[in-house]
PDB file of N, CA and C in Angstrom:
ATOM      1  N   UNK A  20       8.211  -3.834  -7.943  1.00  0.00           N
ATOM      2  CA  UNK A  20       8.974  -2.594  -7.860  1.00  0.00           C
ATOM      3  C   UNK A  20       9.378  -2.150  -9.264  1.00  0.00           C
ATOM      4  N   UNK A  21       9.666  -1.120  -8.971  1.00  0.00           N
ATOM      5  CA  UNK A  21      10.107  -0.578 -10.430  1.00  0.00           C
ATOM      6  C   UNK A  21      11.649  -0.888 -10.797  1.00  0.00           C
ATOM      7  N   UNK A  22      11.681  -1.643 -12.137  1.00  0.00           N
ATOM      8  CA  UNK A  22      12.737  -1.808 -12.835  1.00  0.00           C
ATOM      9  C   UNK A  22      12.783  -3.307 -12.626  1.00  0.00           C
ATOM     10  N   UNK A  23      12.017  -3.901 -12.082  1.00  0.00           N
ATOM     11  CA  UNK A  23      11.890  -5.682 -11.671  1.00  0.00           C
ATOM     12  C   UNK A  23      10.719  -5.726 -12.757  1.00  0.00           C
ATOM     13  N   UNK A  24      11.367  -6.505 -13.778  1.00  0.00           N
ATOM     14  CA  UNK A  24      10.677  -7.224 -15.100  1.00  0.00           C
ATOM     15  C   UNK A  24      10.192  -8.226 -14.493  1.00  0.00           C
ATOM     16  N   UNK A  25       9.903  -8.980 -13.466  1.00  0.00           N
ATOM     17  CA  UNK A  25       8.755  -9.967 -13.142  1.00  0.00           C
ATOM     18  C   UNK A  25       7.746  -9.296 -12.518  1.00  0.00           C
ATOM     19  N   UNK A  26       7.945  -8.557 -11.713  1.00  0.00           N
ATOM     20  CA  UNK A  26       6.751  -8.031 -10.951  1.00  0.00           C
ATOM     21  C   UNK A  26       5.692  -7.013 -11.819  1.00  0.00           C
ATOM     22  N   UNK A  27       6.392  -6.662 -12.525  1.00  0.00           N
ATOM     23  CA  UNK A  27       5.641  -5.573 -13.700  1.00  0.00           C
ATOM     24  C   UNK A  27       4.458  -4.745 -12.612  1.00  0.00           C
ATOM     25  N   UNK A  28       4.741  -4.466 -11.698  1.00  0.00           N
ATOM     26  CA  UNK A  28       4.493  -3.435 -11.139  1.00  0.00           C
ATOM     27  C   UNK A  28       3.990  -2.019 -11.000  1.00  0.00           C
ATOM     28  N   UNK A  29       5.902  -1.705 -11.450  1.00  0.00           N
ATOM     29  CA  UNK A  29       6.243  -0.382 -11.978  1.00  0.00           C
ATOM     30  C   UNK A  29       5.722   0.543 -10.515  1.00  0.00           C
ATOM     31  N   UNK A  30       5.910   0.111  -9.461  1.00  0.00           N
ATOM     32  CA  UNK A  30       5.932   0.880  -8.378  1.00  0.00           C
ATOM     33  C   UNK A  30       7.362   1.839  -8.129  1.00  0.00           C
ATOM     34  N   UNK A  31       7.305   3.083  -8.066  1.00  0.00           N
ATOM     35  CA  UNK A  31       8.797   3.679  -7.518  1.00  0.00           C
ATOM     36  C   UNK A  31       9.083   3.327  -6.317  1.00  0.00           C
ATOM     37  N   UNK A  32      10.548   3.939  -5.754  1.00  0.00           N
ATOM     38  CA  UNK A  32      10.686   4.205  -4.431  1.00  0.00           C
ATOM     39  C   UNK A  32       9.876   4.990  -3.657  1.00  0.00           C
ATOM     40  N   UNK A  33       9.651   6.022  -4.364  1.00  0.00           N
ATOM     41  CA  UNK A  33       8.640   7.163  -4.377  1.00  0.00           C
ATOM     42  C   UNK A  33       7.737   6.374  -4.142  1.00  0.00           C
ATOM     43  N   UNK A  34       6.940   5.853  -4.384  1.00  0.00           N
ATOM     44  CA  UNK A  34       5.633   5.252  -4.468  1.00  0.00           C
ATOM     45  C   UNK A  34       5.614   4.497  -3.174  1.00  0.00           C
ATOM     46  N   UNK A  35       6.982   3.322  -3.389  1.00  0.00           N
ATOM     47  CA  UNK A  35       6.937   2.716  -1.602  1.00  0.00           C
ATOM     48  C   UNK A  35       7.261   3.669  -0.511  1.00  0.00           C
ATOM     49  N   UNK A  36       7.560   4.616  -0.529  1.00  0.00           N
ATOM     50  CA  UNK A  36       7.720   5.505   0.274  1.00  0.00           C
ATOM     51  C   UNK A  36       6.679   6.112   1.125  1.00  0.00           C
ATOM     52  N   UNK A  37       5.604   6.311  -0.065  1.00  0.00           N
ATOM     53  CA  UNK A  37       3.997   7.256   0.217  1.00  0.00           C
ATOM     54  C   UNK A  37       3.033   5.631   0.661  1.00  0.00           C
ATOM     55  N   UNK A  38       2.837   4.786   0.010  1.00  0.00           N
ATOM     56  CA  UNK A  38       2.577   3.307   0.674  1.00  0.00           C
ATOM     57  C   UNK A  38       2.511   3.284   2.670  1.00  0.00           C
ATOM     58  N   UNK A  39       3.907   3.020   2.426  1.00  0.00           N
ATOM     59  CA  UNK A  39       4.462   2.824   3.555  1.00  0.00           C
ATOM     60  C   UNK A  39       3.928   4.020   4.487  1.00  0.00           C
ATOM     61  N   UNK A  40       3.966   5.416   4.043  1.00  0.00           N
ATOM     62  CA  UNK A  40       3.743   6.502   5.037  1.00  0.00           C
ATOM     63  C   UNK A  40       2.286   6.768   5.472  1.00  0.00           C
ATOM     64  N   UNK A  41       1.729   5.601   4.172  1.00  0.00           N
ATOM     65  CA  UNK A  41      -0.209   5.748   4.110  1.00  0.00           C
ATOM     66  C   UNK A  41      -0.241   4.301   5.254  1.00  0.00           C
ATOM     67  N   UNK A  42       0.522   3.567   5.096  1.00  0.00           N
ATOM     68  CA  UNK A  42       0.018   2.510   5.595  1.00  0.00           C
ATOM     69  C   UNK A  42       0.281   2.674   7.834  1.00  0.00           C
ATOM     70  N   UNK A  43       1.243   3.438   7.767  1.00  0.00           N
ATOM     71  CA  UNK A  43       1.768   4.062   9.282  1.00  0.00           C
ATOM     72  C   UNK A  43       0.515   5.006   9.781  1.00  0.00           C
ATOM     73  N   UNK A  44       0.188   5.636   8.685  1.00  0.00           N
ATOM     74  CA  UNK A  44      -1.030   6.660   9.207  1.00  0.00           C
ATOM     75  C   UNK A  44      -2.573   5.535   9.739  1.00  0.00           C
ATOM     76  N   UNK A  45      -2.519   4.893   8.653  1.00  0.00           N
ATOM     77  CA  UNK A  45      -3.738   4.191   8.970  1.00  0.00           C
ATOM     78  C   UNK A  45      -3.835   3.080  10.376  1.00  0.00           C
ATOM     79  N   UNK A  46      -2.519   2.384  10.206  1.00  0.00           N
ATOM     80  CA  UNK A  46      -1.780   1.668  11.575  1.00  0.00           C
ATOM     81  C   UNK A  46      -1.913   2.013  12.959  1.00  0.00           C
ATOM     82  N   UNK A  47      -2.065   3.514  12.933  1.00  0.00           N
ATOM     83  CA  UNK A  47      -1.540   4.344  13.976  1.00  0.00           C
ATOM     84  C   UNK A  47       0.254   4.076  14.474  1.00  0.00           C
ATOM     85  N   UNK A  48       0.754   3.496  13.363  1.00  0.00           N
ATOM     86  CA  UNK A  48       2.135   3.976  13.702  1.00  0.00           C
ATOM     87  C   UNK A  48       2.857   2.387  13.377  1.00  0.00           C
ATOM     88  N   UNK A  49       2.212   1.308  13.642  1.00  0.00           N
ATOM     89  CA  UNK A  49       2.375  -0.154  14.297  1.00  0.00           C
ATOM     90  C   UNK A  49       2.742  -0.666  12.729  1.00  0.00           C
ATOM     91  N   UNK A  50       3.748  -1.151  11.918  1.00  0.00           N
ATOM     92  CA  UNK A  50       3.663  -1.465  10.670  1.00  0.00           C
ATOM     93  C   UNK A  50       4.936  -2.185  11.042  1.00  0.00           C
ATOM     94  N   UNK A  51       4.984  -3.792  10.609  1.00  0.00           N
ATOM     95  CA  UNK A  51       5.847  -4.891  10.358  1.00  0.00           C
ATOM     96  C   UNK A  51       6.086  -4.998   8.300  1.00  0.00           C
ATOM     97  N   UNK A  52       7.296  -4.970   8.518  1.00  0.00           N
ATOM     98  CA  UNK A  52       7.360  -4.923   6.746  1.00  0.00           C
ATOM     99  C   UNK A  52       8.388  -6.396   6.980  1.00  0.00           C
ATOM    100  N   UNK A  53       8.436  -7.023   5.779  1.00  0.00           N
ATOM    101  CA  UNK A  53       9.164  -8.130   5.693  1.00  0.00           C
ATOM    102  C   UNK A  53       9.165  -8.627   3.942  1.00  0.00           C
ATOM    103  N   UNK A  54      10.224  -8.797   3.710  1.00  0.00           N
ATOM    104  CA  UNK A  54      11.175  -8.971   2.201  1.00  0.00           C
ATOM    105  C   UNK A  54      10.117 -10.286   1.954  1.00  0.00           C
ATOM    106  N   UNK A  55       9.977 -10.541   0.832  1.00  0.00           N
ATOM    107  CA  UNK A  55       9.612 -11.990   0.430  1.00  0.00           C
ATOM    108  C   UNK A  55      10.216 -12.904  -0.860  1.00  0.00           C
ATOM    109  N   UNK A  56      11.581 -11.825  -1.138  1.00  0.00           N
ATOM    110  CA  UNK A  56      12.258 -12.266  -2.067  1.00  0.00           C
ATOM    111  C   UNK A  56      12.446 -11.206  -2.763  1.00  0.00           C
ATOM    112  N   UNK A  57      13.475 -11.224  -3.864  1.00  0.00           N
ATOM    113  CA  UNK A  57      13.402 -10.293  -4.989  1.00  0.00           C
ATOM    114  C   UNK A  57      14.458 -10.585  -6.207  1.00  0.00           C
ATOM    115  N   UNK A  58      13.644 -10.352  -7.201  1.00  0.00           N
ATOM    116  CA  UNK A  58      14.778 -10.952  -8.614  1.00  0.00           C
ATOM    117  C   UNK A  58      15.545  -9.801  -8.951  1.00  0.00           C
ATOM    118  N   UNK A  59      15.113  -8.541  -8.685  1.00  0.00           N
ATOM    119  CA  UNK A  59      16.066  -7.253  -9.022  1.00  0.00           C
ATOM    120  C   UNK A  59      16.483  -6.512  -7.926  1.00  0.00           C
ATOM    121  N   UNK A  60      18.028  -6.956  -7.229  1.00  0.00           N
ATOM    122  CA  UNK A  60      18.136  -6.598  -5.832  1.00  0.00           C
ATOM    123  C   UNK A  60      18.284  -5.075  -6.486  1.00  0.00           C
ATOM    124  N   UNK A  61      19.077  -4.411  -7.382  1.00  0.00           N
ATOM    125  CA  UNK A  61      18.769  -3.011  -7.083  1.00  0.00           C
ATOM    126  C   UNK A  61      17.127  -2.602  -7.059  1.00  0.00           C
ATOM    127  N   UNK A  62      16.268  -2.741  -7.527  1.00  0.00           N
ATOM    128  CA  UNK A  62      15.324  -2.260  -7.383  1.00  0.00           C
ATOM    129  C   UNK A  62      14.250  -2.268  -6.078  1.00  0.00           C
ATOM    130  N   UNK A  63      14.246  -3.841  -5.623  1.00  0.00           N
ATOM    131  CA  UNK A  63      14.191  -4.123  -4.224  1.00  0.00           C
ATOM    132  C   UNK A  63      15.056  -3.077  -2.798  1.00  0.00           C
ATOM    133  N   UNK A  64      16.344  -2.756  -3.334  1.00  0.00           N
ATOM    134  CA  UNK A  64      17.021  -2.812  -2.241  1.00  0.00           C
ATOM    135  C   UNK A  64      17.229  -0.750  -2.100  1.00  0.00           C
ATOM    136  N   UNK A  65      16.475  -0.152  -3.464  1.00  0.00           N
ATOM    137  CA  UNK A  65      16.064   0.879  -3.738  1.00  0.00           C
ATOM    138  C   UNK A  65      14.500   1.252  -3.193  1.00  0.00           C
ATOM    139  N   UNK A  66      13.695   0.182  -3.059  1.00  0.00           N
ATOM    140  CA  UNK A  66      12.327   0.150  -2.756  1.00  0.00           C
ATOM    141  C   UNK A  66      12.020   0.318  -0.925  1.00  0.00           C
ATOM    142  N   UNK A  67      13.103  -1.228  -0.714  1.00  0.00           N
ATOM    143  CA  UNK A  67      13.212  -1.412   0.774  1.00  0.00           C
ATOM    144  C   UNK A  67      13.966  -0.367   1.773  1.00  0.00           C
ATOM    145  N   UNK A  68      14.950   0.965   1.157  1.00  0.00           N
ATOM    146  CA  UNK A  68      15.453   1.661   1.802  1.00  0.00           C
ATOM    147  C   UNK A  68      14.347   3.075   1.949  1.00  0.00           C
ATOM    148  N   UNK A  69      14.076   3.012   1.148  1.00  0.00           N
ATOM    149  CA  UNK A  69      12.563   3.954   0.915  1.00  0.00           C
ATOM    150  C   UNK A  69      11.559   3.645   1.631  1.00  0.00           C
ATOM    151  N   UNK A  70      11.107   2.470   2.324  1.00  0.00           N
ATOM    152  CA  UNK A  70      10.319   2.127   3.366  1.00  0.00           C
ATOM    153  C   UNK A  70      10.957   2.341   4.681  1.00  0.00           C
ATOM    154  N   UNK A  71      11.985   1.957   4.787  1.00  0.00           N
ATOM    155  CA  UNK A  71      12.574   2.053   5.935  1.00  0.00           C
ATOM    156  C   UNK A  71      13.079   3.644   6.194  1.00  0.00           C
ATOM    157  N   UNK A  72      13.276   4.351   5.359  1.00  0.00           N
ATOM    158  CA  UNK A  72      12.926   6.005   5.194  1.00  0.00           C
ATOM    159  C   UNK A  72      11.652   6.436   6.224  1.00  0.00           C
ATOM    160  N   UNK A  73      10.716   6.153   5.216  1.00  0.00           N
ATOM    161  CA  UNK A  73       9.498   6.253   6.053  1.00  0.00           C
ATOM    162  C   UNK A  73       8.985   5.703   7.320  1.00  0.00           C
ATOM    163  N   UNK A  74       9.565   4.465   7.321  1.00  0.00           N
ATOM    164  CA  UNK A  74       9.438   3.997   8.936  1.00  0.00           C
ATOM    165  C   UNK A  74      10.314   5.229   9.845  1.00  0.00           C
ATOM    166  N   UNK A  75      11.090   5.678   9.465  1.00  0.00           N
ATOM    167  CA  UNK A  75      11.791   6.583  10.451  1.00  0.00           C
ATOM    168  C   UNK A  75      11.300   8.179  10.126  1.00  0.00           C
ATOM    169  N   UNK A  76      10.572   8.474   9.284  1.00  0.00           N
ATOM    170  CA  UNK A  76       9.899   9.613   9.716  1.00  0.00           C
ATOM    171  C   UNK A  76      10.975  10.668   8.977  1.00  0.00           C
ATOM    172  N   UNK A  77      11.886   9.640   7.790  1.00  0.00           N
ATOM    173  CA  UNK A  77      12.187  10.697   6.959  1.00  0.00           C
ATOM    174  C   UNK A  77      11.719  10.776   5.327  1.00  0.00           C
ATOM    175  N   UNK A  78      12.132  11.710   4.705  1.00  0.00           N
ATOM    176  CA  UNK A  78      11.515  12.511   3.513  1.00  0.00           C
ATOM    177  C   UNK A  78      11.938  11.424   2.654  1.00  0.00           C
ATOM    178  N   UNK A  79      11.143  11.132   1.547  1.00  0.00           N
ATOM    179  CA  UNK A  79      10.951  10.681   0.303  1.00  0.00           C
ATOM    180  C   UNK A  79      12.435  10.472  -0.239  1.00  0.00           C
ATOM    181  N   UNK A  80      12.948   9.364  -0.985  1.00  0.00           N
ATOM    182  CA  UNK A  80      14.062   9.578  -2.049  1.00  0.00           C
ATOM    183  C   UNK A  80      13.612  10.193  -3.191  1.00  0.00           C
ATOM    184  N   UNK A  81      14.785  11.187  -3.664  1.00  0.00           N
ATOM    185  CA  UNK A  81      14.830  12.282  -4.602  1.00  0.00           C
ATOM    186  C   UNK A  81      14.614  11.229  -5.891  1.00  0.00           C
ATOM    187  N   UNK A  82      13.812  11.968  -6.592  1.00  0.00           N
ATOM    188  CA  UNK A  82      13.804  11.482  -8.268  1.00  0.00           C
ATOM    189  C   UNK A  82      12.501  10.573  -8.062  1.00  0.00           C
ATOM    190  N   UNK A  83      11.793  10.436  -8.916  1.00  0.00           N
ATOM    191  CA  UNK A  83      10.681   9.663  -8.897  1.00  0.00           C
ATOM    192  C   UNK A  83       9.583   9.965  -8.447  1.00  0.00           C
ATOM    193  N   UNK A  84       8.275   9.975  -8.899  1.00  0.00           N
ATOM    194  CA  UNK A  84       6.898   9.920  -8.084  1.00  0.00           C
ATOM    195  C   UNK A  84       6.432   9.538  -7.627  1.00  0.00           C
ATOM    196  N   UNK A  85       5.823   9.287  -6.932  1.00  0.00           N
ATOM    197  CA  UNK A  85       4.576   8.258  -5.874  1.00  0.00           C
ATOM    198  C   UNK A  85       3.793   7.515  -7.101  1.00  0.00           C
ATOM    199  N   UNK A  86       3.237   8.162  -7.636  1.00  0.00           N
ATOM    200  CA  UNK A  86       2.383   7.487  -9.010  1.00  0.00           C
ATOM    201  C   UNK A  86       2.806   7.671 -10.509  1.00  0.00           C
ATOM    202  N   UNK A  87       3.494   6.900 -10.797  1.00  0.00           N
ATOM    203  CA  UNK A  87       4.632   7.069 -12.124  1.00  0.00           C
ATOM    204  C   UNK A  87       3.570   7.003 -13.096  1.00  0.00           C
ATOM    205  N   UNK A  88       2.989   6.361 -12.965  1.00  0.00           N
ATOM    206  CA  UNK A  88       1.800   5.275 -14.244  1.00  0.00           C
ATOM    207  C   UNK A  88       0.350   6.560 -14.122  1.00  0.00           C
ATOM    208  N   UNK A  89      -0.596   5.423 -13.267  1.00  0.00           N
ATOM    209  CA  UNK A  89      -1.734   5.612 -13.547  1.00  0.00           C
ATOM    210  C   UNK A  89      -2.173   6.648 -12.395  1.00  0.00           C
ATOM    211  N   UNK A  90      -3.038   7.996 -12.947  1.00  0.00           N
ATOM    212  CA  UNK A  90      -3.681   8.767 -11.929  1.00  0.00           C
ATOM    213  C   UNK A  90      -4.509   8.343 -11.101  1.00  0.00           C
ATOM    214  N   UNK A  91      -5.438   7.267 -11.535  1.00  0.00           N
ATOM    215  CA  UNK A  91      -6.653   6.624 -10.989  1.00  0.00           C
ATOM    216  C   UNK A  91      -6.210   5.121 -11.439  1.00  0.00           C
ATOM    217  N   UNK A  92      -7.361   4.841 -10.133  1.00  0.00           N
ATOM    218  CA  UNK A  92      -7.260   3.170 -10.545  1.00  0.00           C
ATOM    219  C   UNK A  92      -8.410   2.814 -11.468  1.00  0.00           C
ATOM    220  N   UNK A  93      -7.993   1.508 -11.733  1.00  0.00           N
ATOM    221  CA  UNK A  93      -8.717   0.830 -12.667  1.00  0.00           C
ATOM    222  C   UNK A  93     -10.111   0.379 -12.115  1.00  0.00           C
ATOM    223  N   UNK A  94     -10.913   0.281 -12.531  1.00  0.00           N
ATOM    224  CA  UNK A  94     -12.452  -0.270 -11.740  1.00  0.00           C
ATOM    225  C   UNK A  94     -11.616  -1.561 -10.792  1.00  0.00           C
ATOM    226  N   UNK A  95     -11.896  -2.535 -11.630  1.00  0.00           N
ATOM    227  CA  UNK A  95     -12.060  -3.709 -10.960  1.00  0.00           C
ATOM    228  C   UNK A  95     -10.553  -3.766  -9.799  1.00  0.00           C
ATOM    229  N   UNK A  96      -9.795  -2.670  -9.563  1.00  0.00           N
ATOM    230  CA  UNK A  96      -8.833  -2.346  -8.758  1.00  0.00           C
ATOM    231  C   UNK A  96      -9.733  -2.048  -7.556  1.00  0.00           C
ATOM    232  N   UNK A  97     -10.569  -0.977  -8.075  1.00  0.00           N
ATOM    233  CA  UNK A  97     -11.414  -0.100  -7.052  1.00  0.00           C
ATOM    234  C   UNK A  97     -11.947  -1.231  -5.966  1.00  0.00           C
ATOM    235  N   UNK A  98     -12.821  -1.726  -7.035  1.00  0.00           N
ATOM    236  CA  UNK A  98     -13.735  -3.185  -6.654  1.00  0.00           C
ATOM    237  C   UNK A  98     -12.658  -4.111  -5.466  1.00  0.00           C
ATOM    238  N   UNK A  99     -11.947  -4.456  -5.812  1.00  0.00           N
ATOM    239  CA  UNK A  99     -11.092  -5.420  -4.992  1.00  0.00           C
ATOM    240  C   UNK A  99     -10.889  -4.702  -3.461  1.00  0.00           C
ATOM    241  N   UNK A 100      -9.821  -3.444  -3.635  1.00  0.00           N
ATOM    242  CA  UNK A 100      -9.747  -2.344  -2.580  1.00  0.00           C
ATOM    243  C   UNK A 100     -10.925  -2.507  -1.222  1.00  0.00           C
ATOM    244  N   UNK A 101     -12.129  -1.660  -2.497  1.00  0.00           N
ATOM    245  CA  UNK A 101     -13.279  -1.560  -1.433  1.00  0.00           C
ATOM    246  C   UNK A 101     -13.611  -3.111  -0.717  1.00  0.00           C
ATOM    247  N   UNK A 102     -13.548  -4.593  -1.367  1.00  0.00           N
ATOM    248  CA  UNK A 102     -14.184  -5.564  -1.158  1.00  0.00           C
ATOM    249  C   UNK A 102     -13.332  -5.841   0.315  1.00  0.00           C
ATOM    250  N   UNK A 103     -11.753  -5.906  -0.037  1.00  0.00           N
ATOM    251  CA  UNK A 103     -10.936  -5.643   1.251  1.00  0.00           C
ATOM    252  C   UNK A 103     -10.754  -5.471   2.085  1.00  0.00           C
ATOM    253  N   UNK A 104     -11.691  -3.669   2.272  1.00  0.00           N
ATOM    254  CA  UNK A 104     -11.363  -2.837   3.306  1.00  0.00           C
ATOM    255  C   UNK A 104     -12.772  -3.201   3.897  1.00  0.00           C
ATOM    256  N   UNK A 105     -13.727  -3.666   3.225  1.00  0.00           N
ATOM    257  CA  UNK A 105     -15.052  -3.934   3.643  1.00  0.00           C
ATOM    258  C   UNK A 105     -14.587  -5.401   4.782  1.00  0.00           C
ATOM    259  N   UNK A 106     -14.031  -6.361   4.113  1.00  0.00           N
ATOM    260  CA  UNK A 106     -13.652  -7.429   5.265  1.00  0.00           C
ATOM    261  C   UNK A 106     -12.932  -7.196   6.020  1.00  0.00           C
ATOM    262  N   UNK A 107     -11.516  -6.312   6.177  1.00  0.00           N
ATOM    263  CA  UNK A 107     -10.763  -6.669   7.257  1.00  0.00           C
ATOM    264  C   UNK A 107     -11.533  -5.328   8.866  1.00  0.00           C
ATOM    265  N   UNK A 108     -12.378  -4.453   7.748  1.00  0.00           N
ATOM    266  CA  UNK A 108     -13.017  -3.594   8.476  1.00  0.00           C
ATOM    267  C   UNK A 108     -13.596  -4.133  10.121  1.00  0.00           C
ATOM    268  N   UNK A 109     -13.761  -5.466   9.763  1.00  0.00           N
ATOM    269  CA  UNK A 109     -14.585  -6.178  11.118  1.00  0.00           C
ATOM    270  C   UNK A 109     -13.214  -6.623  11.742  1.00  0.00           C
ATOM    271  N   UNK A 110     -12.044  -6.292  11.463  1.00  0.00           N
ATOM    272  CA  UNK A 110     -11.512  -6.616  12.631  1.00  0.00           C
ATOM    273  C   UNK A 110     -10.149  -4.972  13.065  1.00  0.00           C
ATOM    274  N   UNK A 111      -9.856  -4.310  11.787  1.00  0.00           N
ATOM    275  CA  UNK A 111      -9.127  -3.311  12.226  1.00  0.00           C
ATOM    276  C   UNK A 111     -10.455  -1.650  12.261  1.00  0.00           C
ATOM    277  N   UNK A 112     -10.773  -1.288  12.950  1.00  0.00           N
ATOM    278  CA  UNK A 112     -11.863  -0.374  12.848  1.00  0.00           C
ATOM    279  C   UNK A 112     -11.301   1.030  12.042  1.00  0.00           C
ATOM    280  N   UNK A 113     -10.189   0.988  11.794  1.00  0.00           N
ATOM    281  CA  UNK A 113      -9.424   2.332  11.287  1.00  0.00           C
ATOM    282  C   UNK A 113     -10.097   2.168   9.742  1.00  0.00           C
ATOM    283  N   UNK A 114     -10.461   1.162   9.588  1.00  0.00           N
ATOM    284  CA  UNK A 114     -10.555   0.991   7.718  1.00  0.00           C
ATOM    285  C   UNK A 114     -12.084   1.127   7.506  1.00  0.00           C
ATOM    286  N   UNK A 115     -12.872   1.560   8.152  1.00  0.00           N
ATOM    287  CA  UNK A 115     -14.549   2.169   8.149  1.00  0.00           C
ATOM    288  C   UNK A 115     -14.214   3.491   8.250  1.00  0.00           C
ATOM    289  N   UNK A 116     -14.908   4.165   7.418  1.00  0.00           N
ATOM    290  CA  UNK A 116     -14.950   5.382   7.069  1.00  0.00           C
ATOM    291  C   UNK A 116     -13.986   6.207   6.726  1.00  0.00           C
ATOM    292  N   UNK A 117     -13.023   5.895   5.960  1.00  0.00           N
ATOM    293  CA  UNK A 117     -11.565   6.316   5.552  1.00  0.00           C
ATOM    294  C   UNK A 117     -11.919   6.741   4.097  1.00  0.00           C
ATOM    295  N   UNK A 118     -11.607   8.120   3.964  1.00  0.00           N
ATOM    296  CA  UNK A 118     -11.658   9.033   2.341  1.00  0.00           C
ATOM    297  C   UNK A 118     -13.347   8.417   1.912  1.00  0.00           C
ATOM    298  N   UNK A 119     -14.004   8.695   2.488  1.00  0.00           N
ATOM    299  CA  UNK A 119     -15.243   8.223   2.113  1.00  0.00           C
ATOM    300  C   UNK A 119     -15.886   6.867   1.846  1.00  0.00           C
ATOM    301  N   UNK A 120     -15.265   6.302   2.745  1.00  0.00           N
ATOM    302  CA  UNK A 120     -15.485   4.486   2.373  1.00  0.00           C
ATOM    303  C   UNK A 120     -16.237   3.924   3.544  1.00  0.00           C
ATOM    304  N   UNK A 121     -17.751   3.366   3.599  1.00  0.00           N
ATOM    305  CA  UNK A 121     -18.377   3.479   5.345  1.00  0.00           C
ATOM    306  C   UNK A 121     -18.320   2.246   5.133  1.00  0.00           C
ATOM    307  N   UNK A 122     -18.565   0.674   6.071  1.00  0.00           N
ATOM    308  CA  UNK A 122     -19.435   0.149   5.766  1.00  0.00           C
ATOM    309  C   UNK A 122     -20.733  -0.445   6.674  1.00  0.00           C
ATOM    310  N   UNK A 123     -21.655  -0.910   6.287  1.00  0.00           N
ATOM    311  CA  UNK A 123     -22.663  -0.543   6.422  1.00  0.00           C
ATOM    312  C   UNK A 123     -23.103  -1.664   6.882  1.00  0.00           C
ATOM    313  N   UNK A 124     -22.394  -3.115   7.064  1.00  0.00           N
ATOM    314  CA  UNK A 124     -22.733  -3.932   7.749  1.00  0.00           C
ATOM    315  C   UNK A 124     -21.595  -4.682   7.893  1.00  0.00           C
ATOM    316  N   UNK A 125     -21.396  -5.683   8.582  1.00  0.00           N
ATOM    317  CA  UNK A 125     -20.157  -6.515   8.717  1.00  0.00           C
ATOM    318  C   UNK A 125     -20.423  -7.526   7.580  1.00  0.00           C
ATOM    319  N   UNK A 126     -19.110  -8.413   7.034  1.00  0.00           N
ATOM    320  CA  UNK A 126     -19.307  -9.083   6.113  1.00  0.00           C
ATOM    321  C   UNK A 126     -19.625 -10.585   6.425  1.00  0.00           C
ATOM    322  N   UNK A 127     -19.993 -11.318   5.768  1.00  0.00           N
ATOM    323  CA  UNK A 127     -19.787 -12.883   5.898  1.00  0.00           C
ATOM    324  C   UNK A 127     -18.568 -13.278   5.680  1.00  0.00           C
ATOM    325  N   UNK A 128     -18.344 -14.618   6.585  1.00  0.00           N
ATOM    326  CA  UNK A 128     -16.931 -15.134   6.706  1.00  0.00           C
ATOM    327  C   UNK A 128     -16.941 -16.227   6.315  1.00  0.00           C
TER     328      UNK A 128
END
């Protein structure tokens, strides 16, 4: 999260906000979130109210962007993403053919 010097992140609220609202769309609605710790409770506890925003189907916290940093990702970001959505594809079907991403055979396990 942003302002947590271990995670170096640099995710906003903003950012968990649009996450969270991408990750409900793709879900069809069904999304379990769960804490796994945090060394900067304001930033955590700024991050985690911003999800739980979006779990309820309200608007963004004021100040901040969805993408503070980088416009695009990095290749080997890309690479990982696609390798991802290519495996869990064989078991959630929502993640084949999403923003132009097909795939084209099931993977090895």
């Amino acid at each position: 999260a942003d302002g947590d010097p271990l995670g170096g992140c640099r995710v906003s609220p903003a950012g968990f906000h649009a996450l969270t609202s991408q990750l409900m769309r793709l879900a069809g609605g069904r999304v379990v979130l769960a804490l796994e710790g945090g060394y900067n409770l304001d930033s955590i506890s700024l991050s985690m109210a911003a999800c739980v925003r979006a779990l309820l189907g309200d608007s963004p916290p004021l100040g901040g962007t969805a993408m503070a940093c980088a416009k695009e990702a990095q290749p080997y970001h890309k690479q990982t993403i696609h390798a991802v959505r290519r495996h869990l594809s064989q078991f959630w079907s929502r993640l084949v053919d999403i923003d132009g991403f097909a795939v084209t055979s099931a993977p090895e396990v």
